[in-house]
Tab-separated table of C-alpha atoms in Angstrom:
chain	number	residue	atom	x	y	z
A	1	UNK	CA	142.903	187.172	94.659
A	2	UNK	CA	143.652	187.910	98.286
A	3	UNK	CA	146.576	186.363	99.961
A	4	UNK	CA	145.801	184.226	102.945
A	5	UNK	CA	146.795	185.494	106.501
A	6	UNK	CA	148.943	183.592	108.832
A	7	UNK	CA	147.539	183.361	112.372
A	8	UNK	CA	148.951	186.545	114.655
A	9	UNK	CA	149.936	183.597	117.278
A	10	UNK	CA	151.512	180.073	117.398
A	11	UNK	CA	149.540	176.963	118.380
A	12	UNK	CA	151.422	177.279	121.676
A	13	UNK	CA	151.657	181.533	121.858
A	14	UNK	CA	149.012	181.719	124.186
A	15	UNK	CA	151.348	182.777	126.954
A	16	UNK	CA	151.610	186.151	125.065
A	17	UNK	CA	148.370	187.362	127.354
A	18	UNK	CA	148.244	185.510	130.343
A	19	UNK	CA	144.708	186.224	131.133
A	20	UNK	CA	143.241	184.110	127.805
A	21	UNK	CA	146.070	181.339	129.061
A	22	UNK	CA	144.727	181.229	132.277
A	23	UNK	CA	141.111	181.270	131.596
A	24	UNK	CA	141.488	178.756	128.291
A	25	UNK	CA	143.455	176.580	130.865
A	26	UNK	CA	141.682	176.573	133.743
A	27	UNK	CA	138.272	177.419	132.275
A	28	UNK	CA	138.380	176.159	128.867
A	29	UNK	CA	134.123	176.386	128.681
A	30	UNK	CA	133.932	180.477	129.696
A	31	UNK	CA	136.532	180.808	127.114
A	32	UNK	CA	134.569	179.193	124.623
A	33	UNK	CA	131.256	181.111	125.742
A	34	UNK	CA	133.292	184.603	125.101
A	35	UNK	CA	134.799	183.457	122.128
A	36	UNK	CA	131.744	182.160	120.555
A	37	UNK	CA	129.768	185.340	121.254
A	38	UNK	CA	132.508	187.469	119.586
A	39	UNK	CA	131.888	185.456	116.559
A	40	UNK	CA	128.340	185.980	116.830
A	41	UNK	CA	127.485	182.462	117.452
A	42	UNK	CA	126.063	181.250	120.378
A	43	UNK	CA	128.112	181.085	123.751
A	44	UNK	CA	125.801	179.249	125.345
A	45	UNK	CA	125.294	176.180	123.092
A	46	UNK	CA	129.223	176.264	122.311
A	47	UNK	CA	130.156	176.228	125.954
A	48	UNK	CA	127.076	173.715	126.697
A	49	UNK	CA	128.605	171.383	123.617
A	50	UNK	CA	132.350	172.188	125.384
A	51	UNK	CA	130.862	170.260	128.680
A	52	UNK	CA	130.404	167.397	126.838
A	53	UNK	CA	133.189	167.231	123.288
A	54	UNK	CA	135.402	170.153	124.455
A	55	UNK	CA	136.880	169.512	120.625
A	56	UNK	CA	133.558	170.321	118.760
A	57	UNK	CA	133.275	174.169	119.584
A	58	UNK	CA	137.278	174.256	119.130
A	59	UNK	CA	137.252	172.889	115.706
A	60	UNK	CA	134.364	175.118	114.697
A	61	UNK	CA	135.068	178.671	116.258
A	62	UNK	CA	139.304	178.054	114.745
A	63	UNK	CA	136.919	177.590	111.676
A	64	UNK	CA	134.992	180.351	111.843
A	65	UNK	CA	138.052	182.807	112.717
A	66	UNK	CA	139.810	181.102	109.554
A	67	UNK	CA	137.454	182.420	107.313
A	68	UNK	CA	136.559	185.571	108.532
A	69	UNK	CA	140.263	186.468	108.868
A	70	UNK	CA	141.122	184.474	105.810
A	71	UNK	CA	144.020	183.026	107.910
A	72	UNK	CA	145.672	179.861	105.875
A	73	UNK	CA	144.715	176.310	106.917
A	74	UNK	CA	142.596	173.623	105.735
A	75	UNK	CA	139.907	171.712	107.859
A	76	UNK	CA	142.079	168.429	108.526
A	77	UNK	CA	144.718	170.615	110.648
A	78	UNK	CA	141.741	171.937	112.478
A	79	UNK	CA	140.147	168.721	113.453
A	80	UNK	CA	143.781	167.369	114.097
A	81	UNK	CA	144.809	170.808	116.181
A	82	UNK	CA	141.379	170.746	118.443
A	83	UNK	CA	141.882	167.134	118.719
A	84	UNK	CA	145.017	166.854	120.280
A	85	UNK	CA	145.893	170.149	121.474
A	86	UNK	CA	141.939	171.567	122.531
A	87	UNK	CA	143.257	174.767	125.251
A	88	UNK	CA	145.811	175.587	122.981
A	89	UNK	CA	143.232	175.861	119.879
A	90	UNK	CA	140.870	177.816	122.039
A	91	UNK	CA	143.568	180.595	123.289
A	92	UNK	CA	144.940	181.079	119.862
A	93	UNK	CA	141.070	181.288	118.407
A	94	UNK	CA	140.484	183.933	121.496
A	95	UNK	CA	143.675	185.772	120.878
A	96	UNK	CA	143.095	185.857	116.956
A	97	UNK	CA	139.509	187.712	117.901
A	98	UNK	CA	141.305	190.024	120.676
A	99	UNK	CA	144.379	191.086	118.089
A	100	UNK	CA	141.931	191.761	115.352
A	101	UNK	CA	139.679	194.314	117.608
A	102	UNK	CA	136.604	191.831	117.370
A	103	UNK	CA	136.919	191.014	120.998
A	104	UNK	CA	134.068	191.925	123.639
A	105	UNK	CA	137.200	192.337	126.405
C-alpha cells in the first residue's frame, strides 16, 4: 500500500506565500471560490456556503485535498482544524493545491 503524505505546510505556514495569507485573511470567501474551483468543485456554492458557515467549505475542500493527495489525517482533526482555526485551514488547503501544480494561479 501507499504511504500517506504529510501536508507540504503547517496549520499556521501560511505566511510562506504572503499573497494566499493575505487573501485567506482578509478575503477568506475568494479564497474559498479559487480553491474550490481548483478542486473542481464549485466556487460559487463553496464561497456562497463560506458567507454563511465559513467552516463548511473549510472542512470539505481540507477533505477533498486529503484524499486526492493522500495526505494523513482523519475527519475529526478536520472538523476540529476548520472549526477553530477556519483562515488557517483555508491557506494551508490553497497552498497544498498551489505546491502540488493543481493551482489555477
Amino acid at each position: 500500500t501507499k504511504m500517506a503524505a504529510e501536508w507540504k505546510q503547517g496549520l499556521c505556514g501560511c505566511f510562506s506565500d504572503m499573497g494566499i495569507c493575505c487573501c485567506g485573511c482578509c478575503c477568506n470567501p475568494c479564497l474559498t471560490y479559487t480553491t474550490a474551483n481548483d478542486l473542481g468543485k464549485s466556487g460559487l456554492l463553496y464561497m456562497l456556503l463560506g458567507c454563511i458557515m465559513p467552516c463548511i467549505p473549510a472542512m470539505l475542500l481540507r477533505q477533498q485535498a486529503r484524499e486526492r493527495y493522500n495526505i494523513e489525517g482523519d475527519t475529526g482533526m478536520d472538523v476540529a482544524t476548520s472549526v477553530f482555526c477556519t483562515a488557517c485551514v483555508t491557506c494551508q488547503t490553497a497552498q497544498e493545491i498551489k505546491e502540488r501544480g493543481d493551482s489555477s494561479k
